[in-house]
Amino acid sequence: MLAHIPIVSFDTEVAERWAGLFAALSRKDRLIPANDLAVAATALHLGFGVLAGPRDDAHFRRVPGLSVLTLSPD
């Protein structure tokens, strides 16, 4: 799998994006789990969306500007 999907570092730029999202969502009392926030920050930084399961997509949808696709339970 690693031969086909690059590893992305959680660098300063992604950390700053994470902090901005954390602050924005905290102010609205809509914070999501920290690991998922890291995934969202990384996706936004790279210009990607996220693919989530039906139980997880709702909290990813709280992240402004993040494209979220939901896996079908089929």
N, CA, C and O atoms as a DFTB+ gen file, in Angstrom:
296 C
 N C O
     1  1       0.824      -1.181       0.000
     2  2       0.000       0.000       0.000
     3  2       0.879       1.260       0.000
     4  3       0.569       2.233      -0.688
     5  1       1.960       1.239       0.763
     6  2       2.833       2.407       0.834
     7  2       3.507       2.719      -0.492
     8  3       3.935       3.850      -0.723
     9  1       3.604       1.727      -1.361
    10  2       4.189       1.961      -2.678
    11  2       3.269       2.814      -3.555
    12  3       3.717       3.411      -4.535
    13  1       1.985       2.870      -3.200
    14  2       1.004       3.587      -4.014
    15  2       0.468       4.854      -3.361
    16  3      -0.092       5.718      -4.035
    17  1       0.638       4.959      -2.064
    18  2       0.097       6.118      -1.336
    19  2       1.224       6.761      -0.544
    20  3       1.817       6.125       0.326
    21  1       1.520       8.021      -0.843
    22  2       2.621       8.671      -0.122
    23  2       2.264       8.989       1.329
    24  3       1.100       9.212       1.664
    25  1       3.268       9.004       2.164
    26  2       3.096       9.427       3.553
    27  2       3.247      10.941       3.584
    28  3       4.192      11.489       3.017
    29  1       2.328      11.603       4.237
    30  2       2.352      13.059       4.329
    31  2       2.751      13.439       5.751
    32  3       2.160      12.970       6.723
    33  1       3.747      14.284       5.852
    34  2       4.214      14.719       7.170
    35  2       3.236      15.715       7.779
    36  3       2.641      16.539       7.085
    37  1       3.089      15.615       9.086
    38  2       2.319      16.614       9.827
    39  2       3.304      17.724      10.156
    40  3       3.879      17.771      11.243
    41  1       3.487      18.619       9.184
    42  2       4.498      19.662       9.317
    43  2       3.893      20.938       9.911
    44  3       2.739      20.952      10.338
    45  1       4.685      21.991       9.930
    46  2       4.255      23.246      10.530
    47  2       3.012      23.805       9.849
    48  3       2.103      24.290      10.523
    49  1       2.963      23.744       8.527
    50  2       1.803      24.275       7.808
    51  2       0.525      23.514       8.150
    52  3      -0.528      24.122       8.344
    53  1       0.613      22.203       8.224
    54  2      -0.558      21.399       8.582
    55  2      -0.928      21.657      10.043
    56  3      -2.110      21.751      10.373
    57  1       0.062      21.771      10.911
    58  2      -0.203      22.053      12.325
    59  2      -0.895      23.407      12.497
    60  3      -1.785      23.551      13.335
    61  1      -0.485      24.388      11.709
    62  2      -1.146      25.691      11.780
    63  2      -2.584      25.605      11.290
    64  3      -3.475      26.239      11.855
    65  1      -2.810      24.824      10.245
    66  2      -4.183      24.611       9.753
    67  2      -5.010      23.911      10.818
    68  3      -6.165      24.270      11.044
    69  1      -4.419      22.896      11.486
    70  2      -5.089      22.176      12.573
    71  2      -5.479      23.153      13.680
    72  3      -6.610      23.126      14.167
    73  1      -4.549      24.010      14.074
    74  2      -4.814      24.967      15.155
    75  2      -5.930      25.931      14.770
    76  3      -6.783      26.256      15.597
    77  1      -5.930      26.386      13.534
    78  2      -6.997      27.282      13.079
    79  2      -8.355      26.607      13.096
    80  3      -9.349      27.200      13.514
    81  1      -8.391      25.354      12.636
    82  2      -9.648      24.599      12.669
    83  2     -10.094      24.335      14.099
    84  3     -11.277      24.446      14.419
    85  1      -9.132      23.981      14.968
    86  2      -9.446      23.730      16.372
    87  2     -10.081      24.978      16.994
    88  3     -11.100      24.888      17.679
    89  1      -9.480      26.122      16.753
    90  2     -10.001      27.368      17.320
    91  2     -11.389      27.690      16.774
    92  3     -12.293      28.033      17.536
    93  1     -11.560      27.581      15.455
    94  2     -12.848      27.903      14.839
    95  2     -13.959      26.975      15.321
    96  3     -15.055      27.429      15.648
    97  1     -13.676      25.677      15.362
    98  2     -14.695      24.722      15.797
    99  2     -14.955      24.823      17.294
   100  3     -16.087      24.625      17.738
   101  1     -13.937      25.125      18.069
   102  2     -14.113      25.292      19.521
   103  2     -15.020      26.475      19.816
   104  3     -15.906      26.388      20.667
   105  1     -14.800      27.580      19.114
   106  2     -15.637      28.771      19.329
   107  2     -17.100      28.483      19.063
   108  3     -17.977      29.064      19.703
   109  1     -17.372      27.591      18.123
   110  2     -18.752      27.236      17.774
   111  2     -19.264      26.048      18.579
   112  3     -20.397      25.607      18.383
   113  1     -18.429      25.523      19.493
   114  2     -18.763      24.327      20.281
   115  2     -19.109      23.152      19.365
   116  3     -20.074      22.426      19.603
   117  1     -18.292      22.977      18.300
   118  2     -18.510      21.911      17.316
   119  2     -17.236      21.111      17.062
   120  3     -17.029      20.584      15.969
   121  1     -16.391      21.028      18.081
   122  2     -15.110      20.342      17.957
   123  2     -15.299      18.868      17.615
   124  3     -16.246      18.227      18.071
   125  1     -14.386      18.343      16.807
   126  2     -14.395      16.922      16.444
   127  2     -13.166      16.269      17.073
   128  3     -12.274      16.979      17.537
   129  1     -13.093      14.925      17.102
   130  2     -11.929      14.256      17.688
   131  2     -10.609      14.752      17.080
   132  3     -10.529      15.013      15.879
   133  1      -9.586      14.876      17.914
   134  2      -8.302      15.456      17.512
   135  2      -7.677      14.736      16.317
   136  3      -7.143      15.388      15.420
   137  1      -7.733      13.408      16.291
   138  2      -7.151      12.671      15.164
   139  2      -7.897      12.970      13.863
   140  3      -7.279      13.113      12.808
   141  1      -9.208      13.064      13.940
   142  2      -9.986      13.383      12.747
   143  2      -9.737      14.827      12.322
   144  3      -9.763      15.139      11.132
   145  1      -9.499      15.691      13.277
   146  2      -9.155      17.071      12.952
   147  2      -7.811      17.126      12.230
   148  3      -7.624      17.947      11.332
   149  1      -6.884      16.269      12.612
   150  2      -5.590      16.191      11.917
   151  2      -5.778      15.694      10.490
   152  3      -5.128      16.192       9.571
   153  1      -6.647      14.732      10.299
   154  2      -6.949      14.234       8.952
   155  2      -7.569      15.355       8.117
   156  3      -7.189      15.558       6.964
   157  1      -8.516      16.075       8.698
   158  2      -9.176      17.177       7.992
   159  2      -8.180      18.281       7.639
   160  3      -8.193      18.792       6.519
   161  1      -7.326      18.645       8.578
   162  2      -6.335      19.698       8.336
   163  2      -5.381      19.291       7.220
   164  3      -5.039      20.107       6.363
   165  1      -4.954      18.041       7.229
   166  2      -4.049      17.546       6.192
   167  2      -4.735      17.545       4.830
   168  3      -4.151      17.965       3.831
   169  1      -5.975      17.072       4.798
   170  2      -6.726      17.047       3.542
   171  2      -6.899      18.458       2.982
   172  3      -6.692      18.680       1.789
   173  1      -7.275      19.403       3.828
   174  2      -7.441      20.777       3.362
   175  2      -6.127      21.354       2.860
   176  3      -6.093      22.036       1.836
   177  1      -5.056      21.084       3.575
   178  2      -3.739      21.585       3.178
   179  2      -3.342      21.074       1.794
   180  3      -2.749      21.807       1.002
   181  1      -3.670      19.826       1.510
   182  2      -3.303      19.205       0.234
   183  2      -4.340      19.423      -0.865
   184  3      -4.121      19.058      -2.019
   185  1      -5.482      20.027      -0.491
   186  2      -6.545      20.225      -1.475
   187  2      -7.352      18.972      -1.728
   188  3      -7.953      18.823      -2.792
   189  1      -7.373      18.064      -0.757
   190  2      -8.112      16.814      -0.865
   191  2      -9.399      16.887      -0.049
   192  3      -9.598      17.803       0.749
   193  1     -10.263      15.907      -0.264
   194  2     -11.417      15.678       0.576
   195  2     -11.148      14.446       1.423
   196  3     -10.043      13.905       1.417
   197  1     -12.166      14.009       2.151
   198  2     -12.040      12.789       2.946
   199  2     -13.161      11.831       2.580
   200  3     -14.242      12.244       2.162
   201  1     -12.884      10.558       2.742
   202  2     -13.858       9.498       2.561
   203  2     -14.133       8.936       3.940
   204  3     -13.220       8.455       4.612
   205  1     -15.398       8.994       4.372
   206  2     -15.750       8.591       5.737
   207  2     -16.866       7.566       5.718
   208  3     -17.649       7.482       4.772
   209  1     -16.918       6.796       6.779
   210  2     -18.011       5.858       6.952
   211  2     -19.266       6.605       7.379
   212  3     -19.184       7.758       7.803
   213  1     -20.423       5.965       7.273
   214  2     -21.681       6.639       7.572
   215  2     -21.797       7.137       9.015
   216  3     -22.561       8.065       9.282
   217  1     -21.060       6.543       9.938
   218  2     -21.133       6.998      11.331
   219  2     -20.167       8.143      11.606
   220  3     -20.278       8.807      12.636
   221  1     -19.224       8.382      10.705
   222  2     -18.204       9.402      10.935
   223  2     -18.353      10.641      10.066
   224  3     -17.723      11.662      10.341
   225  1     -19.166      10.573       9.033
   226  2     -19.195      11.698       8.104
   227  2     -19.770      12.969       8.713
   228  3     -19.381      14.067       8.315
   229  1     -20.682      12.849       9.665
   230  2     -21.332      14.042      10.234
   231  2     -20.323      14.981      10.884
   232  3     -20.398      16.195      10.695
   233  1     -19.380      14.436      11.647
   234  2     -18.463      15.367      12.293
   235  2     -17.440      15.937      11.302
   236  3     -16.985      17.066      11.486
   237  1     -17.071      15.190      10.265
   238  2     -16.200      15.771       9.248
   239  2     -16.910      16.920       8.528
   240  3     -16.265      17.874       8.095
   241  1     -18.217      16.831       8.402
   242  2     -18.976      17.888       7.723
   243  2     -19.000      19.188       8.537
   244  3     -19.401      20.226       8.011
   245  1     -18.592      19.155       9.769
   246  2     -18.484      20.383      10.579
   247  2     -17.300      21.247      10.152
   248  3     -17.256      22.436      10.467
   249  1     -16.352      20.664       9.445
   250  2     -15.119      21.363       9.073
   251  2     -15.381      22.225       7.836
   252  3     -15.690      21.697       6.767
   253  1     -15.259      23.544       7.975
   254  2     -15.529      24.426       6.848
   255  2     -14.598      24.158       5.655
   256  3     -13.381      24.046       5.802
   257  1     -15.211      24.062       4.482
   258  2     -14.439      23.902       3.254
   259  2     -13.972      22.502       2.949
   260  3     -13.341      22.277       1.917
   261  1     -14.266      21.546       3.824
   262  2     -13.815      20.167       3.610
   263  2     -14.856      19.393       2.808
   264  3     -16.027      19.336       3.181
   265  1     -14.415      18.800       1.704
   266  2     -15.265      17.935       0.912
   267  2     -15.323      16.561       1.571
   268  3     -14.287      15.969       1.876
   269  1     -16.536      16.056       1.788
   270  2     -16.709      14.769       2.474
   271  2     -17.545      13.850       1.596
   272  3     -18.654      14.196       1.188
   273  1     -16.992      12.669       1.312
   274  2     -17.742      11.621       0.630
   275  2     -18.010      10.515       1.642
   276  3     -17.145      10.174       2.449
   277  1     -19.213       9.961       1.590
   278  2     -19.596       8.919       2.547
   279  2     -19.636       7.565       1.868
   280  3     -20.246       7.399       0.812
   281  1     -18.975       6.596       2.492
   282  2     -19.027       5.214       2.003
   283  2     -20.440       4.685       2.151
   284  3     -21.103       4.921       3.161
   285  1     -20.882       3.982       1.159
   286  2     -22.203       3.350       1.214
   287  2     -22.098       2.077       2.062
   288  3     -21.107       1.352       1.965
   289  1     -23.099       1.804       2.880
   290  2     -23.056       0.579       3.702
   291  2     -23.184      -0.705       2.885
   292  3     -23.036      -1.795       3.438
   293  1     -23.452      -0.604       1.596
   294  2     -23.615      -1.798       0.742
   295  2     -22.295      -2.460       0.506
   296  3     -22.228      -3.475      -0.186
